[in-house]
Structures are given as C-alpha cells and as structure tokens.
PDB file of C-alpha atoms in Angstrom:
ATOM      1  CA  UNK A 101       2.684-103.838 -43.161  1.00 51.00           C
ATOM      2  CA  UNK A 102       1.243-103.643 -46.537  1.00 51.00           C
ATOM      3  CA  UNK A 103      -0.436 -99.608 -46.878  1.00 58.00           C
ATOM      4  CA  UNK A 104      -4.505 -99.410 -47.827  1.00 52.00           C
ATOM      5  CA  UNK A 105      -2.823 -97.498 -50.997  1.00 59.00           C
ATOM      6  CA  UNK A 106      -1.036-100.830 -52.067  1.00 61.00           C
ATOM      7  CA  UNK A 107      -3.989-103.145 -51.391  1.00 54.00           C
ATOM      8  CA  UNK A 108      -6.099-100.392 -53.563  1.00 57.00           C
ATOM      9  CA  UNK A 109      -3.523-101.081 -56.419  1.00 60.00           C
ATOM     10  CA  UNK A 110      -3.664-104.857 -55.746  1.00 60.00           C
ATOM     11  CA  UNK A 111      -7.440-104.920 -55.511  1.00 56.00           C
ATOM     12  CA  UNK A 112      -7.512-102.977 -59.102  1.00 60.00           C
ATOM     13  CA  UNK A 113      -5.238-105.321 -60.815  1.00 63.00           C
ATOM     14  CA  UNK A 114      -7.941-108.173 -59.318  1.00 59.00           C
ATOM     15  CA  UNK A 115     -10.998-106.827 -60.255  1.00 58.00           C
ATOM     16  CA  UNK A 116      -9.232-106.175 -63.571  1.00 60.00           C
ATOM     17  CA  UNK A 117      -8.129-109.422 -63.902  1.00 63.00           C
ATOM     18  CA  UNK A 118     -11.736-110.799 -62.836  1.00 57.00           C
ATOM     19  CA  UNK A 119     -13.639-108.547 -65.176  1.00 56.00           C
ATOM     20  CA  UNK A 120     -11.045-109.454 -68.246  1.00 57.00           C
ATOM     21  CA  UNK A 121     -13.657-110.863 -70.969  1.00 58.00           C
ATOM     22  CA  UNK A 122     -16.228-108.151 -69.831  1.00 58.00           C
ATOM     23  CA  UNK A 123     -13.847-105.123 -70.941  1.00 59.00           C
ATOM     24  CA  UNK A 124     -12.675-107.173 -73.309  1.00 63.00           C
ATOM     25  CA  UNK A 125     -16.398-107.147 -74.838  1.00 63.00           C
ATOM     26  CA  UNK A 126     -16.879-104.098 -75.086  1.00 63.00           C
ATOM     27  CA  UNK A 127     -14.075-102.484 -76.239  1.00 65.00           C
ATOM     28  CA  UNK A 128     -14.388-105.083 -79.152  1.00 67.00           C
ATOM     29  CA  UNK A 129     -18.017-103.697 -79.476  1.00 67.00           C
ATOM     30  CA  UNK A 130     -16.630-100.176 -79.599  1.00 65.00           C
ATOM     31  CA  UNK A 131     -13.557-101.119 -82.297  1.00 69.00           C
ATOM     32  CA  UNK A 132     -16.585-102.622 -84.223  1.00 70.00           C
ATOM     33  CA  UNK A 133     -18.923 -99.677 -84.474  1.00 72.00           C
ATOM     34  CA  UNK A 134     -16.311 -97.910 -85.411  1.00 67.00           C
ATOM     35  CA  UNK A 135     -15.021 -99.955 -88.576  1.00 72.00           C
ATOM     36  CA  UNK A 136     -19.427 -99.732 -89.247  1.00 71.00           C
ATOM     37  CA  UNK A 137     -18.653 -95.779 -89.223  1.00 69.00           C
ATOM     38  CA  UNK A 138     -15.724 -96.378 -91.234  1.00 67.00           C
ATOM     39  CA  UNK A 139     -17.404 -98.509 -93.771  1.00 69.00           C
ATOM     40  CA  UNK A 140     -20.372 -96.209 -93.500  1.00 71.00           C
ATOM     41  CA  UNK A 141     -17.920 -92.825 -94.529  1.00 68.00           C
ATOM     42  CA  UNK A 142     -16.874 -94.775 -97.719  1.00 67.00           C
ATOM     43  CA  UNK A 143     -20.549 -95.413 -98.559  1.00 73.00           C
ATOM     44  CA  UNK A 144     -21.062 -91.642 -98.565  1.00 73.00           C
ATOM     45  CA  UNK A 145     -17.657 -91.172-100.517  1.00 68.00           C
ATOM     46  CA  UNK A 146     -18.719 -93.565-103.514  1.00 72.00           C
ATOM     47  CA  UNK A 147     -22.571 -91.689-103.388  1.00 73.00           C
ATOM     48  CA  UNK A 148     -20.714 -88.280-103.121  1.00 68.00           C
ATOM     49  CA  UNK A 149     -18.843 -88.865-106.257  1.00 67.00           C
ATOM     50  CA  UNK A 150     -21.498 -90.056-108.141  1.00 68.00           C
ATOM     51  CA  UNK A 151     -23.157 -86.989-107.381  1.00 65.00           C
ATOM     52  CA  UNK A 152     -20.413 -84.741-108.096  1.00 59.00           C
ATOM     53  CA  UNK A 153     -18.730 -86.536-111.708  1.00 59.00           C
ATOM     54  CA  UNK A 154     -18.661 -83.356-113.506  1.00 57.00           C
ATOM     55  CA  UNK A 155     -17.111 -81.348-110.731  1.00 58.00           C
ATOM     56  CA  UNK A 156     -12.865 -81.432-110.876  1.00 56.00           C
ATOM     57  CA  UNK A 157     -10.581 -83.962-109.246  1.00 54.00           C
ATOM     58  CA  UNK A 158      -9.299 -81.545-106.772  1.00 57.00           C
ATOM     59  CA  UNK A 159     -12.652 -81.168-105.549  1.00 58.00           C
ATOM     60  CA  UNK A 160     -13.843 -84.938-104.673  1.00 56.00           C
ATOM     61  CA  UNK A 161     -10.276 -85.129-103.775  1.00 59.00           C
ATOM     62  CA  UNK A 162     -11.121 -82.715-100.945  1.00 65.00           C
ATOM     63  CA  UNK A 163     -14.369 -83.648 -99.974  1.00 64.00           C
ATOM     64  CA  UNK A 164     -13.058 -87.015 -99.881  1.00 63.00           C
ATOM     65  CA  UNK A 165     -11.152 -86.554 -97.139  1.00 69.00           C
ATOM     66  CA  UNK A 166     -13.375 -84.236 -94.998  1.00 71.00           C
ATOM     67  CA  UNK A 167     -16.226 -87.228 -95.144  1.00 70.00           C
ATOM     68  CA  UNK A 168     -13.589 -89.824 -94.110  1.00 71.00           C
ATOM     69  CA  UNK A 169     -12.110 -87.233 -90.990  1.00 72.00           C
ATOM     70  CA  UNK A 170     -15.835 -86.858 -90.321  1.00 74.00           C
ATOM     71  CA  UNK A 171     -15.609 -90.610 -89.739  1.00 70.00           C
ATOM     72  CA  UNK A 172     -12.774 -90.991 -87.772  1.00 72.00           C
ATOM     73  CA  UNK A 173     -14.112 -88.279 -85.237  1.00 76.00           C
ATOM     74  CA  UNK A 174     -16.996 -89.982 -84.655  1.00 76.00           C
ATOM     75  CA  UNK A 175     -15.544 -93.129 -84.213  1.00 69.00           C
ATOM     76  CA  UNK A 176     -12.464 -91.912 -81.896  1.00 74.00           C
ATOM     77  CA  UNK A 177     -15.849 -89.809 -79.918  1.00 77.00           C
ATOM     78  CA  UNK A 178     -17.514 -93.377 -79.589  1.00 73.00           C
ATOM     79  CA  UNK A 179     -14.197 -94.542 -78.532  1.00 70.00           C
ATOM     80  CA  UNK A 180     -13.822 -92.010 -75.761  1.00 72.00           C
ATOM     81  CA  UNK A 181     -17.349 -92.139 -74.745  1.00 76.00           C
ATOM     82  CA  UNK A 182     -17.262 -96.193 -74.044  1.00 72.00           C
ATOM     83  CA  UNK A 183     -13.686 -95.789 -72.325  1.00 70.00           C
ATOM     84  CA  UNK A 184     -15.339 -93.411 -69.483  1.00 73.00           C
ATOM     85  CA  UNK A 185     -18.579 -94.901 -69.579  1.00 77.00           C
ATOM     86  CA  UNK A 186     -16.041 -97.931 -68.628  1.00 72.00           C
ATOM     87  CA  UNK A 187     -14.063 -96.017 -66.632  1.00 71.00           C
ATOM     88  CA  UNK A 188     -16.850 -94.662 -64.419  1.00 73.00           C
ATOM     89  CA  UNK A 189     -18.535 -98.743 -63.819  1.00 73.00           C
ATOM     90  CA  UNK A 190     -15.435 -99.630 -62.741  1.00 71.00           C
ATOM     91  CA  UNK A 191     -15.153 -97.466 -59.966  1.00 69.00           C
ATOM     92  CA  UNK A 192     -18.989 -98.023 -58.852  1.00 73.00           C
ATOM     93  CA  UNK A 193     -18.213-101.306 -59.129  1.00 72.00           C
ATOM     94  CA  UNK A 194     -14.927-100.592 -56.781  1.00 72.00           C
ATOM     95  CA  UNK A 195     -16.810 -98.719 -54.450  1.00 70.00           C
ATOM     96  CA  UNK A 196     -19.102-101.363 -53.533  1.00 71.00           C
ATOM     97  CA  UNK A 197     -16.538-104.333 -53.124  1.00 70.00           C
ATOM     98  CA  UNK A 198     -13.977-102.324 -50.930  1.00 71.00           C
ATOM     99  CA  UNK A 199     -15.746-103.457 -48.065  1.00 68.00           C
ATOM    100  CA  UNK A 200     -15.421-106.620 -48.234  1.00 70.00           C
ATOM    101  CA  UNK A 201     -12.045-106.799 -49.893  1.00 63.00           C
ATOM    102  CA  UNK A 202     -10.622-104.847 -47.027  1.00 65.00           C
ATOM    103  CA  UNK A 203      -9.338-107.046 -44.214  1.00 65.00           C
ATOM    104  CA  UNK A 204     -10.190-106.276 -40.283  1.00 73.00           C
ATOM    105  CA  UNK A 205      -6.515-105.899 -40.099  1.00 80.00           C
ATOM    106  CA  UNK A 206      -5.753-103.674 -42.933  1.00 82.00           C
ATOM    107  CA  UNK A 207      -8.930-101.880 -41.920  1.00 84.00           C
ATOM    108  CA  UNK A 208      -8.075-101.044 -38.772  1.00 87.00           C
ATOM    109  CA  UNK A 209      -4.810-100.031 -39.584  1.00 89.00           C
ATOM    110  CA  UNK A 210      -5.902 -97.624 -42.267  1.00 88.00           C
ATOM    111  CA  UNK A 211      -8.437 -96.135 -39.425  1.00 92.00           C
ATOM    112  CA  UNK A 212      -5.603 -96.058 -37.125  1.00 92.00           C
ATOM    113  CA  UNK A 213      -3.297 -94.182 -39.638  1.00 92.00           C
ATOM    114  CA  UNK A 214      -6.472 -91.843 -39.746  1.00 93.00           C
ATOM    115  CA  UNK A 215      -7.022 -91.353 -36.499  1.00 95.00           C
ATOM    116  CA  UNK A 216      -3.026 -89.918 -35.812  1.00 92.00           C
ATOM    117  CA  UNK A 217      -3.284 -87.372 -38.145  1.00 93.00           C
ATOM    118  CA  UNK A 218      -6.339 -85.861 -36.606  1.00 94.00           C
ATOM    119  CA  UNK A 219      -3.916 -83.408 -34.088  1.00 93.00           C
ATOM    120  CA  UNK A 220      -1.603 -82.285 -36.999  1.00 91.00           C
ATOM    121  CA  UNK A 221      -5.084 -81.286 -38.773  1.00 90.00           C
ATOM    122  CA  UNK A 222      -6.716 -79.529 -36.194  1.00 92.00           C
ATOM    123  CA  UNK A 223      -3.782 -78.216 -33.907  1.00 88.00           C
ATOM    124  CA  UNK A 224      -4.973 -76.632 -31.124  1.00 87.00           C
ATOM    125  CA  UNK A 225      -8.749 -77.102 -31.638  1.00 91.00           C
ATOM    126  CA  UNK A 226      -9.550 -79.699 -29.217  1.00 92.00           C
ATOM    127  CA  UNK A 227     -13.332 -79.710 -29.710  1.00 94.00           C
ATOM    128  CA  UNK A 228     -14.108 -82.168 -32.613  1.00 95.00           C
ATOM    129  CA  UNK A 229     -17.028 -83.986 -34.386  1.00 95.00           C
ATOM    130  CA  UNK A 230     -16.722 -87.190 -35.591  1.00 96.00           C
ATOM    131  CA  UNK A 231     -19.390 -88.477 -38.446  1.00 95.00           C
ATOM    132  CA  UNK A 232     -19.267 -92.297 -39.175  1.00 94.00           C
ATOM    133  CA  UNK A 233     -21.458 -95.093 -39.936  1.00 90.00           C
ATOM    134  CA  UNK A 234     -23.378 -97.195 -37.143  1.00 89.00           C
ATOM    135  CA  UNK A 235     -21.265-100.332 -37.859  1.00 87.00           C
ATOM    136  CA  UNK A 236     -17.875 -98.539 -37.409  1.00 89.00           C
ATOM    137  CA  UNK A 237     -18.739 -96.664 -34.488  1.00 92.00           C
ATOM    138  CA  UNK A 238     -17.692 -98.992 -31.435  1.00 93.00           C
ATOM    139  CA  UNK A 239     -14.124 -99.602 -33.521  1.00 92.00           C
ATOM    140  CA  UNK A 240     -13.463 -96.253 -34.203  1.00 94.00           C
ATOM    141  CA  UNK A 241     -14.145 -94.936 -31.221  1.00 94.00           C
ATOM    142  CA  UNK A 242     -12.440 -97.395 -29.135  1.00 94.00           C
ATOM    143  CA  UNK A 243      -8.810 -96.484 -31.313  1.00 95.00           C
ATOM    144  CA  UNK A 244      -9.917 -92.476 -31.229  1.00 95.00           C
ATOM    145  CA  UNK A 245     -10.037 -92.787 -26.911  1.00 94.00           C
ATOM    146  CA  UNK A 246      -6.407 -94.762 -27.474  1.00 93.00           C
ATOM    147  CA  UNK A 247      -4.659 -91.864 -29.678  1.00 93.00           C
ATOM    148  CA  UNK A 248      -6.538 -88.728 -28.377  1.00 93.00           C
ATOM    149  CA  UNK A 249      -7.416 -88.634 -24.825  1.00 90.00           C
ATOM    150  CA  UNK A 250      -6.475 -84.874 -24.885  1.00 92.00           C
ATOM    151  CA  UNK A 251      -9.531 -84.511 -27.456  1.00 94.00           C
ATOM    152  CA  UNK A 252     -13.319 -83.851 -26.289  1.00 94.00           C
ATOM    153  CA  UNK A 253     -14.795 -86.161 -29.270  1.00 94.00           C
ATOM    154  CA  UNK A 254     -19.189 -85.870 -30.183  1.00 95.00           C
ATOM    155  CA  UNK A 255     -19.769 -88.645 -32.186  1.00 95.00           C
ATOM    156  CA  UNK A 256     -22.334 -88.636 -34.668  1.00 93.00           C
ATOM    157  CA  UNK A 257     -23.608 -91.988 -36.248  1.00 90.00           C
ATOM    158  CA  UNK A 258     -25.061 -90.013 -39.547  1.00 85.00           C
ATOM    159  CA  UNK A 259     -22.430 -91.250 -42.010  1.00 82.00           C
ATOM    160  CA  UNK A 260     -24.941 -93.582 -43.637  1.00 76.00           C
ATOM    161  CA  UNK A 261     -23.738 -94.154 -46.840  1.00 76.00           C
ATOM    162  CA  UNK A 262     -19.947 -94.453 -45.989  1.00 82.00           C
ATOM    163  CA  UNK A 263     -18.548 -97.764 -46.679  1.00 84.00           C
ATOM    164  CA  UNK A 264     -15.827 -96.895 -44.224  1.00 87.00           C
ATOM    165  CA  UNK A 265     -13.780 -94.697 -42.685  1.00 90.00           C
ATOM    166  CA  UNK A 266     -14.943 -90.944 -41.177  1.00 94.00           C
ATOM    167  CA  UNK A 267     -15.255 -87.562 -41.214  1.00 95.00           C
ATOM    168  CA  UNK A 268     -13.954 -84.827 -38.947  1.00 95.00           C
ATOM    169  CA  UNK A 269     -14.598 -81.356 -37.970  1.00 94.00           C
ATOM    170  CA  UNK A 270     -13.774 -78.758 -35.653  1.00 92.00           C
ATOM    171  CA  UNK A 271     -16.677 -77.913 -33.451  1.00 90.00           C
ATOM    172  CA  UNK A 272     -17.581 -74.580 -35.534  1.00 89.00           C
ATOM    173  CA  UNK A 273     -17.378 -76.489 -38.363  1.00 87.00           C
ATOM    174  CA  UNK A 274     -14.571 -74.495 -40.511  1.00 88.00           C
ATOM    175  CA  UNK A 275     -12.300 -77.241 -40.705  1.00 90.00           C
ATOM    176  CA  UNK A 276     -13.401 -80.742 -42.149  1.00 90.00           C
ATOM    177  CA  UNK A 277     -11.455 -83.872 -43.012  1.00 92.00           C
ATOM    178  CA  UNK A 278     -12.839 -86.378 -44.399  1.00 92.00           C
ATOM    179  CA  UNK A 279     -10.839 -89.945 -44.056  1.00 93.00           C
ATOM    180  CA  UNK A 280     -13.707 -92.166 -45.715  1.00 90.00           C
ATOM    181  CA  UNK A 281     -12.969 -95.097 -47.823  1.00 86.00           C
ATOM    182  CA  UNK A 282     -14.671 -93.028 -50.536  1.00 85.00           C
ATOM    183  CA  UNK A 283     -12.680 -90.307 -50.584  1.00 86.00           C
ATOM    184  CA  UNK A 284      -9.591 -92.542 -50.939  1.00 84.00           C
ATOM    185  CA  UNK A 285     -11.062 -94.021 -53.910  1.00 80.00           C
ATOM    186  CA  UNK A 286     -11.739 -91.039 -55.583  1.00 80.00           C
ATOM    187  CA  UNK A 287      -8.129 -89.585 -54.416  1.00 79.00           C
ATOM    188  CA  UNK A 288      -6.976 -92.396 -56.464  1.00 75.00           C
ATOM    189  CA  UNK A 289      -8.969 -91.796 -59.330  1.00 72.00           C
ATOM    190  CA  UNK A 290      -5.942 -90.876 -61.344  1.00 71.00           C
ATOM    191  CA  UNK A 291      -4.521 -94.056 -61.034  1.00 73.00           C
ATOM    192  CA  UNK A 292      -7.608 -96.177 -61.313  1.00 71.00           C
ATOM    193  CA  UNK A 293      -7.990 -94.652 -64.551  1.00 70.00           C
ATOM    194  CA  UNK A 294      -4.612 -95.435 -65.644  1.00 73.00           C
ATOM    195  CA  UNK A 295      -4.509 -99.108 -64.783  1.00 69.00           C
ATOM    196  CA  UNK A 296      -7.805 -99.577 -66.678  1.00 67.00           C
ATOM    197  CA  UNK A 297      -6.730 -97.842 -69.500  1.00 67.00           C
ATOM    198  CA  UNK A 298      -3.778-100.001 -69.602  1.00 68.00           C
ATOM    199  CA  UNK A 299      -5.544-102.652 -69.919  1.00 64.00           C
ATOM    200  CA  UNK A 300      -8.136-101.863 -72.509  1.00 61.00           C
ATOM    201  CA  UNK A 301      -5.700-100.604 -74.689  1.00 62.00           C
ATOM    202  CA  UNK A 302      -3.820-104.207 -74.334  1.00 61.00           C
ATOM    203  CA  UNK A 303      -6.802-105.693 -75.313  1.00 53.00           C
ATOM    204  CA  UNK A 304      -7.295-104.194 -78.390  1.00 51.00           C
ATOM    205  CA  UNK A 305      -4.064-103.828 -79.681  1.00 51.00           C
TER     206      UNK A 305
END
C-alpha cells in the first residue's frame, strides 16, 4: 500500500508537471527584470563617470563596482522574493486540490494510520475530544469505534475549515494532536519547497 507521504510526493511532481509553462513564466519574468536592473546599473556607471572625469582611476574603478553589486543585490532580492511568492501559491494551490486528489482508499487508510496512534499519544488518558469536519464525521467515527473501544470519544463537528483529517485532545485539553491533512502539508513543507525549487532552477538554467 502506497503511504499518503508518497502520494504527497507524487501529487507534487503532478501539479508541477501541470503548472510547467506557468513557473516557467515567471521565473522568465523574474530573470528579465533582473537583466533591466542590470542594464539599468551600467546606465548609472556611464552617468557616474561622466560626472566624476577629473576624479582618479582608482576611484571610478571602485565606485564602479559598488553600483554594479548594488545591482546584483537587487536583482538576486527580486529573485528570492518571486521564488517564495512562488513557493507560497504553490502550496495554497496544494491545499485546495488534496481533497480531491486523495482517493477514498488512500484516505481512509491515512485516517486509519491516524486513528492507531491515538493510544501511544495519550497513554492512559482515556477521555478524548475529537474535532473534525461535518463530512468526515460518520467515517471517522465509524474506524475510531473499530480501533478504540477502550476510549470514551466526544466528538465535535467544529473543524470547519479542515480539508481532512482531525484533531485530538485529552479531555483537559493539555495534550493535542492534530492529524489534519493540513498539518501534513505543512510537515512537508521542506520538501515541497525543494521539489519546486528543483524545478525552477531547471527552467532557467
């Protein structure tokens, strides 16, 4: 059985794939602006040594190369700025195709694998609450009366914005878990980043 980690990688390289030309785009756009910086530090070079001509070659020598450094910092800024801009899209975008990317069967495995850790979490606290969403509820509950019958479970249908998964806590809420499909995107953030990265950088090199 193929792991909810392994789709996640699968379902990057797709949506990478599927959004090639887009990236594509705009990392163009950003290599572009910053030749236009580029060009734009010489422009201030030749002004700079028209204004300085009596001034000695060490010293146009010099500021010579603090205007062009100037222009490669901005650009390599712009750079870094589009890449996360990028970056953070991509995992909005993520986030609201997971749903339907997931399979019922993959789904309900990953709950499954969820639900089991639940007594090495809490130990000996019996006395849990469960938060999930009002479409998850009869599935979730239905595995959690399978795996924990020794557990008295309060369910609470006020995970709203959850695309999936749950969160538990111990009935003084001390300890809390949270097994949402958003919280194993963003515990995979790491490699997200990497993947798209990889790409990009392909795609301007």
């Amino acid at each position: 059985m193929i792991s909810v980690e392994e789709k996640l990688r699968v379902f990057t390289q797709y949506l990478l794939s599927k959004e090639r030309k887009w990236g594509k785009d705009i990392i163009y756009e950003a290599k572009d602006k910053k030749k236009a910086m580029l060009v734009d530090s010489g422009e201030k070079i030749k002004k700079e040594k028209r204004a300085i001509e009596e001034r000695s070659y060490h010293t146009i020598f010099r500021d010579k190369n603090k205007i062009i450094a100037e222009g490669k910092n901005k650009a390599k800024t712009l750079e870094l700025e589009e890449k996360n801009r990028i970056l953070l899209d991509f995992n909005e975008m993520i986030r609201k195709q997971a749903r339907d990317y997931l399979t019922d069967e993959v789904y309900r495995d990953y709950l499954r694998d969820c639900v089991i850790q639940i007594p090495q979490v809490f130990g000996r606290k019996k006395d849990i609450i469960i938060f999930v969403n009002e479409r998850d509820y009869d599935q979730i509950k239905t595995i959690m009366d399978e795996q924990l019958d020794s557990f008295t479970i309060e369910y609470r249908q006020e995970c709203i914005d959850c695309i999936g998964g749950f969160v538990a806590e111990d009935a003084e809420g001390r300890l809390h878990c949270d097994f949402t499909v958003e919280n194993l995107i963003k515990s995979n953030y790491k490699l997200i980043g990497m993947t798209l990265n990889g790409f990009m950088e392909k795609q301007v090199s």
